[in-house]
mmCIF file of C-alpha atoms in Angstrom:
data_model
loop_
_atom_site.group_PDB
_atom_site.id
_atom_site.type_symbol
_atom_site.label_atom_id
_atom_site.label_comp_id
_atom_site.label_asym_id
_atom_site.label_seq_id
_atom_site.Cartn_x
_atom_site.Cartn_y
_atom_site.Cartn_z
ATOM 1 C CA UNK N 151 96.686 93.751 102.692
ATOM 2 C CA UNK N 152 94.564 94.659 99.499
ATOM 3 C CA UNK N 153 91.455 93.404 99.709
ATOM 4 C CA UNK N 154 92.063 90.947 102.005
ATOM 5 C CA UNK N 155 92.309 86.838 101.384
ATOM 6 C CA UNK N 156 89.218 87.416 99.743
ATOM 7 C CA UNK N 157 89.101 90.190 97.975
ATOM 8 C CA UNK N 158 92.802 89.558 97.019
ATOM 9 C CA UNK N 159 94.008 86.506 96.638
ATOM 10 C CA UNK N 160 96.969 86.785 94.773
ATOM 11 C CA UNK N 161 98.510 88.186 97.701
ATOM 12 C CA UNK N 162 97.857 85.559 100.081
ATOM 13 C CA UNK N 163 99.901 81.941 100.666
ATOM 14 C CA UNK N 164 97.322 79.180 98.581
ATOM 15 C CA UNK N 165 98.159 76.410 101.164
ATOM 16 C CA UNK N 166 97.263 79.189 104.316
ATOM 17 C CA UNK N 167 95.031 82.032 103.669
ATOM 18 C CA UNK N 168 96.174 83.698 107.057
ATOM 19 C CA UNK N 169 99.143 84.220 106.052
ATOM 20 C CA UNK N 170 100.547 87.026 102.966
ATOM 21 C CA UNK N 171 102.627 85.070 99.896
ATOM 22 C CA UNK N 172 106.413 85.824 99.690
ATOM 23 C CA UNK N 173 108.329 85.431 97.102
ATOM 24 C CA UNK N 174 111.437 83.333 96.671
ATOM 25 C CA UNK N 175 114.914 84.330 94.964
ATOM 26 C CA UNK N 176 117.087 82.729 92.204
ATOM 27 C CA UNK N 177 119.152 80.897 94.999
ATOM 28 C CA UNK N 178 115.308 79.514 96.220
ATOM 29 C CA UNK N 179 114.814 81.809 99.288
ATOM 30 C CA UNK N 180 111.918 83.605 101.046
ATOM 31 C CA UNK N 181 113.679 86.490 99.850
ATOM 32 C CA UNK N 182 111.625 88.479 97.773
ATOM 33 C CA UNK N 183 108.025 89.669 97.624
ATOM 34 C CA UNK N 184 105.935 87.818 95.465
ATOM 35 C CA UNK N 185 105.890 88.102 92.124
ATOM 36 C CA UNK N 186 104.524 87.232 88.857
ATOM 37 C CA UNK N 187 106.393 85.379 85.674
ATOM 38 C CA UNK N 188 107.621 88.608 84.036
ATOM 39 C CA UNK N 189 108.602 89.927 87.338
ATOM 40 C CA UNK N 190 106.393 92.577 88.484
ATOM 41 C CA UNK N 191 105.509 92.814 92.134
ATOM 42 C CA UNK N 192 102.185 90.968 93.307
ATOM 43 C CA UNK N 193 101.711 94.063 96.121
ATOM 44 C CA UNK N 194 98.558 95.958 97.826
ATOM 45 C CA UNK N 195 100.794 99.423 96.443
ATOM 46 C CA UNK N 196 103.012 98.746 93.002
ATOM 47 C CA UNK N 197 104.751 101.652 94.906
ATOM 48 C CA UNK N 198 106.616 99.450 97.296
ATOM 49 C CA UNK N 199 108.898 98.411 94.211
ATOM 50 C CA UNK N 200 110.079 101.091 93.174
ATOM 51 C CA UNK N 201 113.569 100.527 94.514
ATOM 52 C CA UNK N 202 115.472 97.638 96.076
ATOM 53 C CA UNK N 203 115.241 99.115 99.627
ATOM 54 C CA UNK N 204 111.404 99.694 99.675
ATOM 55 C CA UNK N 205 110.726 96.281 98.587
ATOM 56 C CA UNK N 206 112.928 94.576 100.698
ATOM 57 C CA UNK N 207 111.223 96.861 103.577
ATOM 58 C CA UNK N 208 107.727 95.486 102.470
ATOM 59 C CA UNK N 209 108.716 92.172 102.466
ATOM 60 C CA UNK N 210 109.909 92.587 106.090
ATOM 61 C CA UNK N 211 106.440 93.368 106.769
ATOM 62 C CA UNK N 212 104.896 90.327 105.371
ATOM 63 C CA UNK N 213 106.935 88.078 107.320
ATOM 64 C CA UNK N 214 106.205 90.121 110.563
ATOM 65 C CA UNK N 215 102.568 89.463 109.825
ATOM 66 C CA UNK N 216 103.284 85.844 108.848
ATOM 67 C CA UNK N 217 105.030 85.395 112.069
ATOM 68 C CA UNK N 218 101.880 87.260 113.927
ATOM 69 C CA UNK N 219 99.931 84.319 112.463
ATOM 70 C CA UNK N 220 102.493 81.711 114.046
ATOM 71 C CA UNK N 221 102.293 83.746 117.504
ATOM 72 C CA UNK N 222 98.672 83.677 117.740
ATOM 73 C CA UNK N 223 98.213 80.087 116.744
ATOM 74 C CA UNK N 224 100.346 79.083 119.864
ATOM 75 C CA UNK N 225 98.577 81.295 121.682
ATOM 76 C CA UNK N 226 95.744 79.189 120.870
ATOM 77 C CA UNK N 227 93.560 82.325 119.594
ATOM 78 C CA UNK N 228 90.571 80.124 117.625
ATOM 79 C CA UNK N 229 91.046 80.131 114.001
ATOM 80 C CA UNK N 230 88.181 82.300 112.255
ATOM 81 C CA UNK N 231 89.827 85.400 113.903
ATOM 82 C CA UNK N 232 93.851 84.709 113.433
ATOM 83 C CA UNK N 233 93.847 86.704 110.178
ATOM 84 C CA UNK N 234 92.199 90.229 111.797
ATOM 85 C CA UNK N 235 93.781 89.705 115.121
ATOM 86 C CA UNK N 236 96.978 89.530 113.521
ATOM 87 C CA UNK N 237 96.247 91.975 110.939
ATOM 88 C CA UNK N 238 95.237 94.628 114.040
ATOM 89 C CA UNK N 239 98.564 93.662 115.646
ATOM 90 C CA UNK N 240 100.602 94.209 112.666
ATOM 91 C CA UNK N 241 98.886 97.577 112.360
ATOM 92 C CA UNK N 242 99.285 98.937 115.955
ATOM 93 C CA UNK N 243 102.404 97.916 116.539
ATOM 94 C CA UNK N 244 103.496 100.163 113.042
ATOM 95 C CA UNK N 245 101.564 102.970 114.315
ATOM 96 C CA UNK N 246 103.444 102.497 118.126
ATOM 97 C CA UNK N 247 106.843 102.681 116.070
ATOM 98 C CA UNK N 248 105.831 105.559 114.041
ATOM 99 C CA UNK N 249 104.530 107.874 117.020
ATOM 100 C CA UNK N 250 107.507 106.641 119.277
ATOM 101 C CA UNK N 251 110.212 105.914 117.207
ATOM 102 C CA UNK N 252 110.329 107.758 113.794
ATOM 103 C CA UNK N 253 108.737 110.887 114.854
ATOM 104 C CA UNK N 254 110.915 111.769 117.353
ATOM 105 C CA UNK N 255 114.010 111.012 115.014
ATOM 106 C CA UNK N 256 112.334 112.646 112.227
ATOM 107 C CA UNK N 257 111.166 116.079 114.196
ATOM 108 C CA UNK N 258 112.325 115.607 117.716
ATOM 109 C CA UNK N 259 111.261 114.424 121.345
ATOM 110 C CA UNK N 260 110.455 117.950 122.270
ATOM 111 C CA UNK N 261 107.283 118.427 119.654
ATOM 112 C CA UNK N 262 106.322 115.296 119.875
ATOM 113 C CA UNK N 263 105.736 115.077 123.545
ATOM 114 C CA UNK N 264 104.399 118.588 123.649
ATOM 115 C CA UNK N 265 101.716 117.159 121.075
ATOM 116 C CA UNK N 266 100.686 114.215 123.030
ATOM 117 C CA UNK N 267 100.299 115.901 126.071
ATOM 118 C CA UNK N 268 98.513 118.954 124.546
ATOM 119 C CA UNK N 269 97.061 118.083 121.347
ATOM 120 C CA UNK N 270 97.670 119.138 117.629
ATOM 121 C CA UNK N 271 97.155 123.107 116.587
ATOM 122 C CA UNK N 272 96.979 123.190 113.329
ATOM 123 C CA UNK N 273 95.191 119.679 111.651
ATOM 124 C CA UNK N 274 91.686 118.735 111.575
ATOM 125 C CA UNK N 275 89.379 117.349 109.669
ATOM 126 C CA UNK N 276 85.326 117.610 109.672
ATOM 127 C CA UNK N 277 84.378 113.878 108.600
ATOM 128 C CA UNK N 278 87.409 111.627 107.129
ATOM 129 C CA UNK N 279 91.207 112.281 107.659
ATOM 130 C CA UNK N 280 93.217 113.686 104.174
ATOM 131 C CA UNK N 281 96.587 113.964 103.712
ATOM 132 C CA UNK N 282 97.070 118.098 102.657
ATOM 133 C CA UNK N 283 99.069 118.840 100.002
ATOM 134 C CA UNK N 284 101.758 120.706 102.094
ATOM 135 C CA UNK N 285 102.644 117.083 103.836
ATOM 136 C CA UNK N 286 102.472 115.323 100.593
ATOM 137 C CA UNK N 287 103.981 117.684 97.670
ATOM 138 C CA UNK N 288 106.801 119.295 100.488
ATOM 139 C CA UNK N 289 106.975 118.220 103.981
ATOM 140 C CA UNK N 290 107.088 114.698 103.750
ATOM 141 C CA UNK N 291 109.667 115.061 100.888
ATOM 142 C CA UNK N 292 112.215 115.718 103.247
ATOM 143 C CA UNK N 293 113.148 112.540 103.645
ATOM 144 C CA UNK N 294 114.424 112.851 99.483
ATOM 145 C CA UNK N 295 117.485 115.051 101.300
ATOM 146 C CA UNK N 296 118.359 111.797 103.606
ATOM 147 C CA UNK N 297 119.329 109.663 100.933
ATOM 148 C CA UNK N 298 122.563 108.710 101.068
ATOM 149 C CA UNK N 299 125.107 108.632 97.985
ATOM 150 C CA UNK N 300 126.732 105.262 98.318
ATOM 151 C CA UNK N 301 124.684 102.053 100.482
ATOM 152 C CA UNK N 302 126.192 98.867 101.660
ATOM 153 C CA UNK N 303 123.778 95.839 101.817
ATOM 154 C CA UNK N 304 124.761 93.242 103.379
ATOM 155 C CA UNK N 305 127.964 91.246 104.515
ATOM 156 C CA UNK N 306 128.565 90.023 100.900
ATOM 157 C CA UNK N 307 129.925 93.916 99.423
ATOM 158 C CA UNK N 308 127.145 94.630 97.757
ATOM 159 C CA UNK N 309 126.967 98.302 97.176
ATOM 160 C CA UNK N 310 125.322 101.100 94.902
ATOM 161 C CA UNK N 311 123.325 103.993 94.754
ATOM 162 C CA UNK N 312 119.907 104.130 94.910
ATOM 163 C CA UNK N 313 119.051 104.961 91.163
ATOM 164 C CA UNK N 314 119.824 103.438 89.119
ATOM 165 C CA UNK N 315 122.103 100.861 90.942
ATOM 166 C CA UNK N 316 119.011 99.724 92.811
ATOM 167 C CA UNK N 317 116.053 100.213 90.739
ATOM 168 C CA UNK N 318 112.683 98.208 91.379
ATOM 169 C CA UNK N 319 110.274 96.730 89.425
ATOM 170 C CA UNK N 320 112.372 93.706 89.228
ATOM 171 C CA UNK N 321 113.201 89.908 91.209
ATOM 172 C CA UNK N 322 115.662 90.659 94.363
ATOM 173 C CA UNK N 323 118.865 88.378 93.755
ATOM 174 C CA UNK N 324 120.668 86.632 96.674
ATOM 175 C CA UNK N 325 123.248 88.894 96.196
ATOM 176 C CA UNK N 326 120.941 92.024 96.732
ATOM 177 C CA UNK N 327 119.535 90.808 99.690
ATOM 178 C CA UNK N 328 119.869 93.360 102.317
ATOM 179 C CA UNK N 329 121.054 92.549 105.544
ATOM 180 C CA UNK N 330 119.275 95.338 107.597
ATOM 181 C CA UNK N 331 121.766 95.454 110.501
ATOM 182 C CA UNK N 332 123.424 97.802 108.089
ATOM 183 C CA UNK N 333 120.842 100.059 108.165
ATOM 184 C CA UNK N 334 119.239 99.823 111.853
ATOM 185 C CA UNK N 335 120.658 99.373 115.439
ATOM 186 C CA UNK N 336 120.565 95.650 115.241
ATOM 187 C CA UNK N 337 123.871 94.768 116.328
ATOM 188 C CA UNK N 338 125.407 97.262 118.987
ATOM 189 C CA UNK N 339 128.873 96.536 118.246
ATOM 190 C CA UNK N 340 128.280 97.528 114.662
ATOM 191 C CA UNK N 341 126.291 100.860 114.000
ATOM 192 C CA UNK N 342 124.418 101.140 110.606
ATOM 193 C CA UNK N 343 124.892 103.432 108.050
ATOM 194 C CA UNK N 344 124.111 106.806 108.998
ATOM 195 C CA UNK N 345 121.584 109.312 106.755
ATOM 196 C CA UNK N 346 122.566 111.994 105.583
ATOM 197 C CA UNK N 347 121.505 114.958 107.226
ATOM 198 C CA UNK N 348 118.412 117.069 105.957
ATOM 199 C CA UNK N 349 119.456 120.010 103.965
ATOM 200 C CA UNK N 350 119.398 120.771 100.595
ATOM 201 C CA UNK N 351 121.703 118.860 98.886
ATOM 202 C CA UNK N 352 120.424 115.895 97.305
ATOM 203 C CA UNK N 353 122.879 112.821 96.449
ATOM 204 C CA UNK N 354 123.783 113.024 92.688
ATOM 205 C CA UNK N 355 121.779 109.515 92.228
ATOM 206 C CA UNK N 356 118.127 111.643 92.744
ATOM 207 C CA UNK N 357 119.055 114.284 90.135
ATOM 208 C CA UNK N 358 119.109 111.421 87.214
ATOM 209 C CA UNK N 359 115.986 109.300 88.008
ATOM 210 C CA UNK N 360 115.800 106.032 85.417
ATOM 211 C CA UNK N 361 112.655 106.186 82.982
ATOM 212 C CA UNK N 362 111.091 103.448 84.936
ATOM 213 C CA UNK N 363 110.643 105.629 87.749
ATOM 214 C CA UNK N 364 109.615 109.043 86.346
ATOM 215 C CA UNK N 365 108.563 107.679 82.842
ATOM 216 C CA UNK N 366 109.177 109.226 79.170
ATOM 217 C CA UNK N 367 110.228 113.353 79.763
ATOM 218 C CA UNK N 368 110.359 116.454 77.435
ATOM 219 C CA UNK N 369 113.455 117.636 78.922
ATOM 220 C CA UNK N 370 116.981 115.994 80.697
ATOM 221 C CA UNK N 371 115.997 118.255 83.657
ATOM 222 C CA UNK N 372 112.622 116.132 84.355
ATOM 223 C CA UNK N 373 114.496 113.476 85.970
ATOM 224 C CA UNK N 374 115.895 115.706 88.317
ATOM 225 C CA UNK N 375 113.748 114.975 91.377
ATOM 226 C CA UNK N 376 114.574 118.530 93.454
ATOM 227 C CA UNK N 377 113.549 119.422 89.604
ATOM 228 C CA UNK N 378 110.154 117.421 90.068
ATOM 229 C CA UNK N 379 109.410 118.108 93.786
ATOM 230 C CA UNK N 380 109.996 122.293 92.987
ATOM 231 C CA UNK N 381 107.752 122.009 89.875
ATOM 232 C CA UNK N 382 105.358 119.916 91.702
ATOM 233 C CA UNK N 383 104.721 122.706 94.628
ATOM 234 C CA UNK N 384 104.552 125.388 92.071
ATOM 235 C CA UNK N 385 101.771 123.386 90.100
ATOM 236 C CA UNK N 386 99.563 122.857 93.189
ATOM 237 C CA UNK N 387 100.237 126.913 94.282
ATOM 238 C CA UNK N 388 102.033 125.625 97.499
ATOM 239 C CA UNK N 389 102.233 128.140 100.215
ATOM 240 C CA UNK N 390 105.760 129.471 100.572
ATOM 241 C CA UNK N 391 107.648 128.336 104.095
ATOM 242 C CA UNK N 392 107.765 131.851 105.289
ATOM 243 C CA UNK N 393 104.327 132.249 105.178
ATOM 244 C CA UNK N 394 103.035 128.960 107.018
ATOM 245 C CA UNK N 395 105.538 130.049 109.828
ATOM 246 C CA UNK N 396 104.002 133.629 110.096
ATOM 247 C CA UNK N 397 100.253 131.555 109.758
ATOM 248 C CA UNK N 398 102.329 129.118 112.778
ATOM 249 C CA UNK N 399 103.611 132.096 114.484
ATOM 250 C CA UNK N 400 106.923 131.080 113.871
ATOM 251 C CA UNK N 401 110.120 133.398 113.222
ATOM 252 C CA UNK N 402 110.412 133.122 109.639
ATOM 253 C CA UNK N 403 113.983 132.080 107.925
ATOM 254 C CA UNK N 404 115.815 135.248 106.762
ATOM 255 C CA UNK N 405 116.830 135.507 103.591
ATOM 256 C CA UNK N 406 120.389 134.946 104.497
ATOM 257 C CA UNK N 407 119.822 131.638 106.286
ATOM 258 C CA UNK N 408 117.757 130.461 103.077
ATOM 259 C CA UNK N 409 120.369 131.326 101.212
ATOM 260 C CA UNK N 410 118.736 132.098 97.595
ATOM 261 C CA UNK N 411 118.382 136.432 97.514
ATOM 262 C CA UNK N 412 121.982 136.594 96.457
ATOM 263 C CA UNK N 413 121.093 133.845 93.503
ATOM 264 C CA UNK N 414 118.712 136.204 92.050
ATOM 265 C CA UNK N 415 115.842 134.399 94.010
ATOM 266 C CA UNK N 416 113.854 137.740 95.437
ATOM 267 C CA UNK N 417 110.743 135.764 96.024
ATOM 268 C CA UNK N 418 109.406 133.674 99.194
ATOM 269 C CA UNK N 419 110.856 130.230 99.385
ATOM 270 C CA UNK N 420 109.559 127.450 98.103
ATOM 271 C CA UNK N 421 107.995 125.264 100.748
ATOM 272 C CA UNK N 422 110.370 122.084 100.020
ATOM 273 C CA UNK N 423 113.276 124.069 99.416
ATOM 274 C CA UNK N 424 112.140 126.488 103.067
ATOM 275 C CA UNK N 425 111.446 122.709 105.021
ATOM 276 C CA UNK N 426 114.887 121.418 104.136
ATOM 277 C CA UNK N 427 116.494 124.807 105.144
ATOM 278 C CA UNK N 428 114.930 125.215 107.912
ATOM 279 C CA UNK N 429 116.228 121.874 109.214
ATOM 280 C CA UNK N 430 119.527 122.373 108.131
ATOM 281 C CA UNK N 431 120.255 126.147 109.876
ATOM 282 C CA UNK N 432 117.900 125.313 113.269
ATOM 283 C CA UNK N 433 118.494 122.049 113.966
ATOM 284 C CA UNK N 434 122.233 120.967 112.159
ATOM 285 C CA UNK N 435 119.851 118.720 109.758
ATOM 286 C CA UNK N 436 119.208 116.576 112.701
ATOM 287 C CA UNK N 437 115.436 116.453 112.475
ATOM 288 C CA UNK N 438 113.030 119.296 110.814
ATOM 289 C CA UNK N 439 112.316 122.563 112.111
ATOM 290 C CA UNK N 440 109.636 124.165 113.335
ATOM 291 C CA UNK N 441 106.868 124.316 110.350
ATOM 292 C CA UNK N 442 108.121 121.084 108.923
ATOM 293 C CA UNK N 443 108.193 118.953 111.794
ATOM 294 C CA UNK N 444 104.764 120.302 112.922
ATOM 295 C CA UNK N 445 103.214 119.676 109.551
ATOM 296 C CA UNK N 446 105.032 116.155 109.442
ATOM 297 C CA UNK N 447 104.162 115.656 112.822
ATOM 298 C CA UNK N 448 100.554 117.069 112.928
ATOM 299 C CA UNK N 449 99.385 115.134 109.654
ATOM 300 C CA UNK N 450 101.059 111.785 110.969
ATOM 301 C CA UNK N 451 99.285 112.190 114.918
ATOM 302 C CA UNK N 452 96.032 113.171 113.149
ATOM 303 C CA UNK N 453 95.383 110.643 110.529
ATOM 304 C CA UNK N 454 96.052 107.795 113.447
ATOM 305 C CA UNK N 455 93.954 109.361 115.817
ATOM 306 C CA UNK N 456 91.485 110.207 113.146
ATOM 307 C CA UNK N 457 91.184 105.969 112.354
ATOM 308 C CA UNK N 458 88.935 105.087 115.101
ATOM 309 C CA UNK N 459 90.543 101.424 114.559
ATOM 310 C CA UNK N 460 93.988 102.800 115.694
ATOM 311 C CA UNK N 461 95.978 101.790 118.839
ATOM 312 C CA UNK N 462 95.525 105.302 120.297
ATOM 313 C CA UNK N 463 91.447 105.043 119.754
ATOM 314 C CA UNK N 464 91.527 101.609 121.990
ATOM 315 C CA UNK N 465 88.848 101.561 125.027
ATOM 316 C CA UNK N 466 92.156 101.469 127.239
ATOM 317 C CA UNK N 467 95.509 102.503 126.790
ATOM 318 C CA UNK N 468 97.550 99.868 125.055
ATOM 319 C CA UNK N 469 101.039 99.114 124.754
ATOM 320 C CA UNK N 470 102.671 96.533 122.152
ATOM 321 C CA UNK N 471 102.402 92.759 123.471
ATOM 322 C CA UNK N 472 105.052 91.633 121.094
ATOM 323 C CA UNK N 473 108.438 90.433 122.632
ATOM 324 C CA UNK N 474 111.180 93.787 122.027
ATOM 325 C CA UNK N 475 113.966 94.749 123.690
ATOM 326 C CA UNK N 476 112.066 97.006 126.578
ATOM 327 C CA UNK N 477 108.920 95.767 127.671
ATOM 328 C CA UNK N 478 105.932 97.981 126.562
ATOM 329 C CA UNK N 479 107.918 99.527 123.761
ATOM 330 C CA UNK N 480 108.469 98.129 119.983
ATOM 331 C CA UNK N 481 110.788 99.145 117.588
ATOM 332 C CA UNK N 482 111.955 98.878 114.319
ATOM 333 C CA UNK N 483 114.808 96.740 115.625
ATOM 334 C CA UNK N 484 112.450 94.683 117.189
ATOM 335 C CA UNK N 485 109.976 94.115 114.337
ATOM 336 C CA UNK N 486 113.037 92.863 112.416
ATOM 337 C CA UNK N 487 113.468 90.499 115.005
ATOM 338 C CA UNK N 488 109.826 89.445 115.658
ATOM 339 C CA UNK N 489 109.760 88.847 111.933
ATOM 340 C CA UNK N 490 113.099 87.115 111.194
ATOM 341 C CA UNK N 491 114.010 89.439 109.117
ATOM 342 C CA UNK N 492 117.696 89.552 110.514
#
């Protein structure tokens, strides 16, 4: 959202202020964020073109907000507050999916629902909500493991790896247009393309990042991004995994099931390197273990509650009031649907 219609106006539709500007294709489709002459993303984050599937993922957001605007209209809401109605729907409804549908993928039902129904243990803040550095530079990384060597985007054959096949910072052709029943449950009688599990094996694609993504580097080994995200937790004097499990009082990894001692690694793992593990020998790389998926889950639960605009700071308990598949509930699928994105 930026700054809003009025405080940024390049990201908003000239002939409807309500709505957020999308971008058309070489084949004249909504297809594309917006963008300017030489291409770059008009967007609230330049982050959100950084690769095909990202920006493709954004623009499915501004047309779920768009069609927000169109639901509210025929719901005859007045027109001065269309734009922050829909803006509060777009938001709750993210935060519903993200407490009830990627957090229990991502770290499984059993923490989650032992965290709504008894609170978090570990973060809290004093005044504003932060992001720590063990979420930012190593937990939330984990999802760098998931990426898969080889996609499929839509029904036409496109396919390619993430970098540098699909590299942002650039206009979306028809061609590249994904179809995102390949990568959600949109159509039951044909499942999407699976992640890879979490361990520590990273698809070859991630250890040769493109300049545009990591810029100009000393060394060949700088666009290695397990390079990056190891160097980066050193830098900020990261914690190692076992000893946020003993702070957790969780039964730290041995050094057999991490794997490194008989490299000549006699040192405590690496946060990253411990979260990834960790998933990979407790939980088949199925979701994160027990001191990733609490920091993951913790940080996530906290900074929500910790906006006292969120869905779970209402004055009573609300449940999405878009249509989806199960009444109450709203998923990923659904936004798709909401938004006709697929």
């Amino acid at each position: 959202y930026g700054g809003g219609p009025t405080g940024s106006p390049y990201l908003y539709d000239l002939d409807d202020a309500d709505k957020l500007l999308i971008g058309v294709n070489d084949q004249g489709e909504l297809a594309d964020v917006p963008r300017n002459r030489q291409g770059r993303a008009l967007l609230g984050d330049a982050r959100n073109d950084v690769h095909l599937f990202i920006s493709q993922l954004h623009l499915a957001f501004l047309k779920f907000h768009n069609a927000i605007v169109d639901y509210l209209r025929a719901e005859r809401v007045p027109g001065a507050q269309v734009f922050a109605e829909a803006q509060r729907l777009v938001r709750w409804h993210y935060q519903w999916i993200v407490v009830n549908e990627f957090l229990p993928l991502s770290v499984g039902d059993d923490l989650v629902s032992d965290l709504l129904a008894n609170g978090l243990k570990f973060y809290t803040f004093v005044e504003q909500p932060y992001i720590p550095v063990e979420f930012a530079d190593a937990a939330y990384r984990f999802g760098h493991s998931q990426v898969r060597s080889i996609y499929t985007l839509n029904n036409g054959g496109a396919k390619g790896q993430v970098f540098p096949d699909f590299a942002g910072t650039c206009p979306v052709p028809h061609d590249r247009v994904i179809d995102w029943a390949y990568f959600f449950s949109v159509d039951q009688g044909r499942p999407p393309q699976a992640s890879k599990l979490i361990d520590t094996i990273l698809a070859h694609s991630l250890s040769d990042l493109p300049t545009s993504v990591v810029g100009e580097t000393k060394t060949a080994q700088e666009h290695s991004l397990a390079y990056r995200d190891l160097v980066r937790g050193e830098a900020l004097d990261l914690p190692s995994g076992e000893a946020i499990a003993r702070e957790m009082g969780v039964e730290p990894l041995s050094t057999s099931e991490v794997g490194l001692y008989d490299l000549g690694w006699k040192s405590e793992t690496p946060l990253w390197f411990y979260i990834l593990k960790e998933a990979e020998v407790r939980n088949r790389g199925e979701w994160l273990g027990e001191v990733g998926g609490r920091i993951v889950a913790e940080v996530l639960l906290g900074l929500i509650d910790g906006d006292p605009s969120s869905y779970r700071n209402a004055e009573t308990e609300w449940q999405p009031v878009l249509p989806g598949a199960q009444p109450g509930h709203f998923t990923m699928t659904d936004l798709f649907r909401f938004a006709g994105a697929v």
